[in-house]
Each structure stands twice: as C-alpha cells, then as structure tokens.
mmCIF file of C-alpha atoms in Angstrom:
data_model
loop_
_atom_site.group_PDB
_atom_site.id
_atom_site.type_symbol
_atom_site.label_atom_id
_atom_site.label_comp_id
_atom_site.label_asym_id
_atom_site.label_seq_id
_atom_site.Cartn_x
_atom_site.Cartn_y
_atom_site.Cartn_z
ATOM 1 C CA UNK J 227 0.000 0.000 0.000
ATOM 2 C CA UNK J 228 2.801 2.427 0.828
ATOM 3 C CA UNK J 229 6.549 2.779 0.891
ATOM 4 C CA UNK J 230 8.182 3.477 4.269
ATOM 5 C CA UNK J 231 7.150 6.770 5.833
ATOM 6 C CA UNK J 232 9.414 8.290 8.489
ATOM 7 C CA UNK J 233 7.954 7.804 11.989
ATOM 8 C CA UNK J 234 6.041 10.819 13.264
ATOM 9 C CA UNK J 235 5.643 11.667 16.942
ATOM 10 C CA UNK J 236 2.164 11.716 18.443
ATOM 11 C CA UNK J 237 2.659 15.457 19.010
ATOM 12 C CA UNK J 238 2.442 17.135 15.616
ATOM 13 C CA UNK J 239 3.413 20.644 16.734
ATOM 14 C CA UNK J 240 6.714 20.454 14.835
ATOM 15 C CA UNK J 241 5.032 19.647 11.506
ATOM 16 C CA UNK J 242 2.919 21.444 8.902
ATOM 17 C CA UNK J 243 0.672 19.292 6.725
ATOM 18 C CA UNK J 244 0.310 20.471 3.118
ATOM 19 C CA UNK J 245 -2.193 18.656 0.928
ATOM 20 C CA UNK J 246 -2.838 18.660 -2.777
ATOM 21 C CA UNK J 247 -6.533 17.997 -3.313
ATOM 22 C CA UNK J 248 -7.616 16.303 -6.565
ATOM 23 C CA UNK J 249 -6.016 12.891 -6.939
ATOM 24 C CA UNK J 250 -4.363 13.138 -3.516
ATOM 25 C CA UNK J 251 -6.994 13.379 -0.787
ATOM 26 C CA UNK J 252 -9.960 13.249 -3.195
ATOM 27 C CA UNK J 253 -10.579 10.634 -5.860
ATOM 28 C CA UNK J 254 -10.580 12.023 -9.382
ATOM 29 C CA UNK J 255 -14.074 12.410 -10.798
ATOM 30 C CA UNK J 256 -15.391 12.477 -14.398
ATOM 31 C CA UNK J 257 -15.697 16.273 -14.074
ATOM 32 C CA UNK J 258 -14.217 18.682 -11.496
ATOM 33 C CA UNK J 259 -17.671 19.448 -10.049
ATOM 34 C CA UNK J 260 -18.388 15.810 -9.279
ATOM 35 C CA UNK J 261 -15.737 15.240 -6.604
ATOM 36 C CA UNK J 262 -17.013 13.848 -3.317
ATOM 37 C CA UNK J 263 -15.910 15.036 0.132
ATOM 38 C CA UNK J 264 -17.130 12.796 2.937
ATOM 39 C CA UNK J 265 -18.062 13.944 6.438
ATOM 40 C CA UNK J 266 -15.306 11.638 7.684
ATOM 41 C CA UNK J 267 -12.670 13.519 5.690
ATOM 42 C CA UNK J 268 -13.974 16.881 6.892
ATOM 43 C CA UNK J 269 -13.755 15.640 10.490
ATOM 44 C CA UNK J 270 -10.237 14.322 9.902
ATOM 45 C CA UNK J 271 -9.036 17.628 8.480
ATOM 46 C CA UNK J 272 -10.618 19.560 11.351
ATOM 47 C CA UNK J 273 -8.831 17.327 13.903
ATOM 48 C CA UNK J 274 -5.515 17.734 12.099
ATOM 49 C CA UNK J 275 -5.965 21.497 12.054
ATOM 50 C CA UNK J 276 -6.523 21.456 15.818
ATOM 51 C CA UNK J 277 -3.650 19.058 16.538
ATOM 52 C CA UNK J 278 -1.197 21.168 14.526
ATOM 53 C CA UNK J 279 -2.466 24.478 15.956
ATOM 54 C CA UNK J 280 -3.617 25.533 12.503
ATOM 55 C CA UNK J 281 -0.709 24.291 10.379
ATOM 56 C CA UNK J 282 -2.753 22.417 7.761
ATOM 57 C CA UNK J 283 -3.148 23.847 4.268
ATOM 58 C CA UNK J 284 -4.464 22.875 0.865
ATOM 59 C CA UNK J 285 -2.088 23.287 -2.104
ATOM 60 C CA UNK J 286 -4.326 23.204 -5.159
ATOM 61 C CA UNK J 287 -4.910 24.356 -8.687
ATOM 62 C CA UNK J 288 -8.498 25.160 -7.719
ATOM 63 C CA UNK J 289 -9.371 28.726 -6.609
ATOM 64 C CA UNK J 290 -9.669 29.144 -2.852
ATOM 65 C CA UNK J 291 -13.366 30.041 -3.189
ATOM 66 C CA UNK J 292 -13.962 26.664 -4.819
ATOM 67 C CA UNK J 293 -12.010 24.831 -2.109
ATOM 68 C CA UNK J 294 -14.199 26.534 0.496
ATOM 69 C CA UNK J 295 -17.282 25.390 -1.381
ATOM 70 C CA UNK J 296 -16.410 21.718 -1.708
ATOM 71 C CA UNK J 297 -15.006 21.433 1.846
ATOM 72 C CA UNK J 298 -17.697 23.608 3.476
ATOM 73 C CA UNK J 299 -17.923 24.519 6.308
ATOM 74 C CA UNK J 300 -14.113 24.214 6.554
ATOM 75 C CA UNK J 301 -12.099 27.224 5.393
ATOM 76 C CA UNK J 302 -8.553 26.042 5.950
ATOM 77 C CA UNK J 303 -5.357 27.879 5.040
ATOM 78 C CA UNK J 304 -4.832 27.365 1.335
ATOM 79 C CA UNK J 305 -2.754 27.934 -1.750
ATOM 80 C CA UNK J 306 -5.127 28.250 -4.700
ATOM 81 C CA UNK J 307 -4.814 28.701 -8.448
ATOM 82 C CA UNK J 308 -1.418 26.963 -8.591
ATOM 83 C CA UNK J 309 0.026 29.659 -6.334
ATOM 84 C CA UNK J 310 -1.918 32.689 -7.577
ATOM 85 C CA UNK J 311 -3.819 32.860 -4.274
ATOM 86 C CA UNK J 312 -2.688 32.448 -0.660
ATOM 87 C CA UNK J 313 -4.606 32.298 2.617
ATOM 88 C CA UNK J 314 -2.437 31.793 5.678
ATOM 89 C CA UNK J 315 -5.079 31.433 8.409
ATOM 90 C CA UNK J 316 -8.325 29.479 8.533
ATOM 91 C CA UNK J 317 -11.356 31.591 7.670
ATOM 92 C CA UNK J 318 -9.245 34.573 6.659
ATOM 93 C CA UNK J 319 -9.423 36.448 3.394
ATOM 94 C CA UNK J 320 -6.876 35.442 0.727
ATOM 95 C CA UNK J 321 -4.078 37.917 0.102
ATOM 96 C CA UNK J 322 -4.127 39.944 -3.101
ATOM 97 C CA UNK J 323 -3.641 37.716 -6.176
ATOM 98 C CA UNK J 324 -0.079 37.583 -7.505
ATOM 99 C CA UNK J 325 -1.224 38.211 -11.082
ATOM 100 C CA UNK J 326 -4.466 39.280 -12.789
ATOM 101 C CA UNK J 327 -6.778 36.611 -14.234
ATOM 102 C CA UNK J 328 -6.028 35.274 -17.686
ATOM 103 C CA UNK J 329 -6.798 37.574 -20.602
ATOM 104 C CA UNK J 330 -10.348 36.893 -21.944
ATOM 105 C CA UNK J 331 -9.089 36.670 -25.525
ATOM 106 C CA UNK J 332 -6.605 33.990 -24.505
ATOM 107 C CA UNK J 333 -9.361 32.134 -22.665
ATOM 108 C CA UNK J 334 -11.570 32.193 -25.763
ATOM 109 C CA UNK J 335 -8.754 30.824 -27.914
ATOM 110 C CA UNK J 336 -8.087 27.979 -25.491
ATOM 111 C CA UNK J 337 -11.777 27.318 -24.874
ATOM 112 C CA UNK J 338 -12.382 26.832 -28.587
ATOM 113 C CA UNK J 339 -10.531 23.530 -28.325
ATOM 114 C CA UNK J 340 -13.466 22.168 -26.303
ATOM 115 C CA UNK J 341 -15.625 22.449 -29.415
ATOM 116 C CA UNK J 342 -13.745 19.491 -30.945
ATOM 117 C CA UNK J 343 -16.328 17.081 -29.601
ATOM 118 C CA UNK J 344 -18.471 15.953 -26.673
ATOM 119 C CA UNK J 345 -16.707 14.889 -23.493
ATOM 120 C CA UNK J 346 -14.113 17.680 -23.451
ATOM 121 C CA UNK J 347 -14.852 19.707 -20.324
ATOM 122 C CA UNK J 348 -13.719 23.303 -19.945
ATOM 123 C CA UNK J 349 -12.849 24.493 -16.418
ATOM 124 C CA UNK J 350 -12.238 28.211 -15.903
ATOM 125 C CA UNK J 351 -10.232 28.763 -12.711
ATOM 126 C CA UNK J 352 -9.713 32.475 -13.281
ATOM 127 C CA UNK J 353 -5.914 32.341 -13.156
ATOM 128 C CA UNK J 354 -5.782 29.236 -15.336
ATOM 129 C CA UNK J 355 -7.954 27.365 -17.799
ATOM 130 C CA UNK J 356 -8.165 23.572 -17.950
ATOM 131 C CA UNK J 357 -9.426 21.153 -20.575
ATOM 132 C CA UNK J 358 -10.444 17.750 -19.201
ATOM 133 C CA UNK J 359 -10.883 14.839 -21.581
ATOM 134 C CA UNK J 360 -11.515 12.069 -19.037
ATOM 135 C CA UNK J 361 -14.889 11.529 -20.734
ATOM 136 C CA UNK J 362 -13.279 11.536 -24.191
ATOM 137 C CA UNK J 363 -9.883 9.821 -23.874
ATOM 138 C CA UNK J 364 -9.772 9.323 -27.641
ATOM 139 C CA UNK J 365 -9.386 13.119 -27.957
ATOM 140 C CA UNK J 366 -6.122 13.222 -25.984
ATOM 141 C CA UNK J 367 -3.808 13.834 -28.918
ATOM 142 C CA UNK J 368 -6.111 16.428 -30.465
ATOM 143 C CA UNK J 369 -6.493 18.363 -27.186
ATOM 144 C CA UNK J 370 -2.805 18.315 -26.336
ATOM 145 C CA UNK J 371 -1.615 19.281 -29.818
ATOM 146 C CA UNK J 372 -4.189 22.064 -30.068
ATOM 147 C CA UNK J 373 -3.159 23.439 -26.662
ATOM 148 C CA UNK J 374 0.509 23.394 -27.666
ATOM 149 C CA UNK J 375 -0.356 25.290 -30.854
ATOM 150 C CA UNK J 376 -2.177 27.996 -28.883
ATOM 151 C CA UNK J 377 0.867 28.497 -26.664
ATOM 152 C CA UNK J 378 3.195 28.523 -29.674
ATOM 153 C CA UNK J 379 1.038 31.032 -31.572
ATOM 154 C CA UNK J 380 0.930 33.365 -28.567
ATOM 155 C CA UNK J 381 4.652 33.253 -27.845
ATOM 156 C CA UNK J 382 6.314 35.275 -26.287
ATOM 157 C CA UNK J 383 3.236 35.868 -24.103
ATOM 158 C CA UNK J 384 4.198 34.701 -20.562
ATOM 159 C CA UNK J 385 2.039 31.586 -20.433
ATOM 160 C CA UNK J 386 2.808 27.943 -19.808
ATOM 161 C CA UNK J 387 1.095 24.637 -20.444
ATOM 162 C CA UNK J 388 0.630 22.224 -17.544
ATOM 163 C CA UNK J 389 -0.024 18.577 -18.468
ATOM 164 C CA UNK J 390 -2.099 16.560 -16.015
ATOM 165 C CA UNK J 391 -4.095 13.367 -15.643
ATOM 166 C CA UNK J 392 -6.378 13.302 -18.690
ATOM 167 C CA UNK J 393 -6.252 17.095 -18.858
ATOM 168 C CA UNK J 394 -4.118 20.051 -19.898
ATOM 169 C CA UNK J 395 -4.056 23.467 -18.295
ATOM 170 C CA UNK J 396 -2.790 26.872 -19.321
ATOM 171 C CA UNK J 397 -1.658 29.584 -16.888
ATOM 172 C CA UNK J 398 0.564 32.617 -16.668
ATOM 173 C CA UNK J 399 4.178 32.202 -15.646
ATOM 174 C CA UNK J 400 5.611 33.879 -12.558
ATOM 175 C CA UNK J 401 3.958 31.820 -9.831
ATOM 176 C CA UNK J 402 3.648 28.162 -8.907
ATOM 177 C CA UNK J 403 2.665 25.868 -6.070
ATOM 178 C CA UNK J 404 6.333 25.707 -5.085
ATOM 179 C CA UNK J 405 6.807 29.488 -4.886
ATOM 180 C CA UNK J 406 3.624 29.801 -2.844
ATOM 181 C CA UNK J 407 4.712 27.046 -0.446
ATOM 182 C CA UNK J 408 7.965 28.929 0.141
ATOM 183 C CA UNK J 409 5.942 32.011 1.050
ATOM 184 C CA UNK J 410 3.435 30.101 3.191
ATOM 185 C CA UNK J 411 6.284 28.658 5.256
ATOM 186 C CA UNK J 412 7.268 32.187 6.373
ATOM 187 C CA UNK J 413 3.948 32.745 8.161
ATOM 188 C CA UNK J 414 2.846 31.500 11.554
ATOM 189 C CA UNK J 415 1.948 28.791 12.415
ATOM 190 C CA UNK J 416 3.847 27.262 9.472
ATOM 191 C CA UNK J 417 7.165 29.053 10.018
ATOM 192 C CA UNK J 418 9.846 26.928 11.656
ATOM 193 C CA UNK J 419 7.980 23.663 11.114
ATOM 194 C CA UNK J 420 8.798 20.663 8.940
ATOM 195 C CA UNK J 421 6.311 20.464 6.059
ATOM 196 C CA UNK J 422 4.773 17.109 5.150
ATOM 197 C CA UNK J 423 3.571 17.475 1.559
ATOM 198 C CA UNK J 424 1.369 14.977 -0.279
ATOM 199 C CA UNK J 425 0.834 15.352 -4.019
ATOM 200 C CA UNK J 426 0.098 13.288 -7.098
ATOM 201 C CA UNK J 427 0.529 15.331 -10.255
ATOM 202 C CA UNK J 428 3.155 17.040 -12.404
ATOM 203 C CA UNK J 429 2.292 20.438 -10.901
ATOM 204 C CA UNK J 430 3.309 19.054 -7.490
ATOM 205 C CA UNK J 431 6.859 18.152 -8.525
ATOM 206 C CA UNK J 432 8.188 21.634 -7.811
ATOM 207 C CA UNK J 433 6.919 21.424 -4.236
ATOM 208 C CA UNK J 434 8.738 18.137 -3.696
ATOM 209 C CA UNK J 435 11.895 19.866 -4.953
ATOM 210 C CA UNK J 436 11.784 22.628 -2.312
ATOM 211 C CA UNK J 437 11.015 20.376 0.677
ATOM 212 C CA UNK J 438 14.698 19.725 1.539
ATOM 213 C CA UNK J 439 15.085 23.463 2.238
ATOM 214 C CA UNK J 440 12.668 23.010 5.155
ATOM 215 C CA UNK J 441 13.766 19.494 6.213
ATOM 216 C CA UNK J 442 10.392 18.440 4.871
ATOM 217 C CA UNK J 443 8.876 15.057 4.088
ATOM 218 C CA UNK J 444 7.422 14.304 0.666
ATOM 219 C CA UNK J 445 4.822 11.605 0.042
ATOM 220 C CA UNK J 446 3.686 10.941 -3.518
ATOM 221 C CA UNK J 447 0.350 9.431 -4.457
ATOM 222 C CA UNK J 448 0.139 6.980 -7.330
ATOM 223 C CA UNK J 449 3.185 7.955 -9.342
ATOM 224 C CA UNK J 450 6.803 7.338 -8.382
ATOM 225 C CA UNK J 451 8.681 10.625 -7.953
ATOM 226 C CA UNK J 452 12.469 10.825 -8.113
ATOM 227 C CA UNK J 453 13.897 11.698 -4.720
ATOM 228 C CA UNK J 454 10.616 10.977 -2.895
ATOM 229 C CA UNK J 455 10.936 7.758 -0.911
ATOM 230 C CA UNK J 456 7.392 7.460 0.444
ATOM 231 C CA UNK J 457 4.324 6.727 -1.658
ATOM 232 C CA UNK J 458 0.656 5.879 -1.273
ATOM 233 C CA UNK J 459 -1.092 3.989 -4.045
ATOM 234 C CA UNK J 460 -4.370 5.943 -4.048
ATOM 235 C CA UNK J 461 -6.308 8.702 -2.253
ATOM 236 C CA UNK J 462 -8.174 6.189 -0.073
ATOM 237 C CA UNK J 463 -4.820 5.206 1.455
ATOM 238 C CA UNK J 464 -4.045 8.867 2.125
ATOM 239 C CA UNK J 465 -7.395 9.423 3.827
ATOM 240 C CA UNK J 466 -6.870 6.424 6.113
ATOM 241 C CA UNK J 467 -3.374 7.621 7.069
ATOM 242 C CA UNK J 468 -4.562 11.165 7.750
ATOM 243 C CA UNK J 469 -7.342 9.781 9.930
ATOM 244 C CA UNK J 470 -4.801 7.733 11.898
ATOM 245 C CA UNK J 471 -2.459 10.641 12.627
ATOM 246 C CA UNK J 472 -5.382 12.954 13.421
ATOM 247 C CA UNK J 473 -6.013 11.071 16.661
ATOM 248 C CA UNK J 474 -3.975 12.216 19.625
ATOM 249 C CA UNK J 475 -2.922 8.723 20.658
ATOM 250 C CA UNK J 476 -1.758 7.641 17.213
ATOM 251 C CA UNK J 477 1.385 8.098 15.177
ATOM 252 C CA UNK J 478 2.708 6.829 11.855
ATOM 253 C CA UNK J 479 5.037 3.859 11.822
ATOM 254 C CA UNK J 480 7.827 3.075 9.419
#
C-alpha cells in the first residue's frame, strides 16, 4: 500500500501538513464538479488542524473560493490557483492575487478547443484554464496538440502549459505551487515547522523539490517521484493515514 514513511511523533506541533486535493486526498471524478468530500474527511481535516495548531493547508490548482465550497464549512489555510492565491489562516481572506486573471481573448482561444467534440470539459479557474478529456480519452492527442499550438502562436506571451491526468491546463508564468509554499512557510503557524507534503501530479513536482530546504517530508500518491521515498497507491490510502495521525494517541510507523 505504501513505501516506508518516516515515523512521526504523536505530538504534531513540529510539523505542517500540506495537501494537494484532486487525486491526492480526493478521488478524481469524471468532471471537477463531481468530486465527493465525505463527512469523515472533513472531520479528519478539522482534527488535524486542531492538533497542529492551525498548520494544515491545501495546495491546489483550484481557486480558494472553490475549495471553500467543496469542503464547506471548513475554510482552511490554502494555496489556490497553482500559487496565484494564498490564505495563511483558517477563515481569513486570501491575500491579493499575484497576477491578474487570464486575458479573456486567450481564454476564448483555449476554450475553442473544447468544441472538438463531446466529453471535453472546460474548467475556468480564473488564473488558469483547464481542458479535461476524461470523458473523451480518444481526444487526448487532439487536445494536447491544439493546446501546444495555442501556446506557440501566442509566444512570447508569458504563459505555460501544464499537463495533467487526462487534462491540460494553461496559466501565466511567474507563480507556482512551489513558490507559494515557500511564502506560506514564512507565516505563523507554518514558520519553523517541517512540512509534510502529499501530491500526485506534475504540478506538485516543484513542491517536492523545495522540501529539503525546510527538512520536509514528501509523500507521492500513485506515481513514483524521483527523490521521494514514500508513496501511497491511491487517495483512499491517504485518507486512512490522515485519519490515523489525526487522533492524539496515534502516530505513523515506518
């Protein structure tokens, strides 16, 4: 089920827990709106937040407003929009966005790819735009090649293409999950703690790369990641582990 995870003490006050969402703590769904968050997971996250004195945060490509919606009533600290948004305390307002939303003309150009056929789902995240083809896997090559062409045509506009699991995403350069994690770790209660980061996708690789700067622990989900020794097979394994460490009399074992 998992590769060895370094033992954690029952007291978690020396750690910060940073969680990617889709594909890490939540199972991937046919469309982004169809993800399911159980009451058990909400309770687990609330306990972890209490046990760490508030040092639990989401690290997601979704906007923070959307994270608040799907995890309601929880409003945990969060990095949203692949680093475009940052909220350092639960229930607080996000800081000012690092960059403005994507240009509408660029969005229209990228969105036109969705007209290639049924099953291609467009997701507008404000600071990025994603095309999901989980419902039309036969369109993978068409979607990816079309997205590459848009980026090539618009060069040298500061945009980048992010490949994902049965999706591609376009966003502006200049911010990332990794840069936002570096900033988050300067704020209380995260500052001075060892981050434990769990992630599953290509956009999470940069976060794994910066963890050594904080003596952090990386745990991948599904894929094998170079330099990351610990791995869960699927989100259900992650949820069970989080539930275990959320109880005051429990700790992880190697």
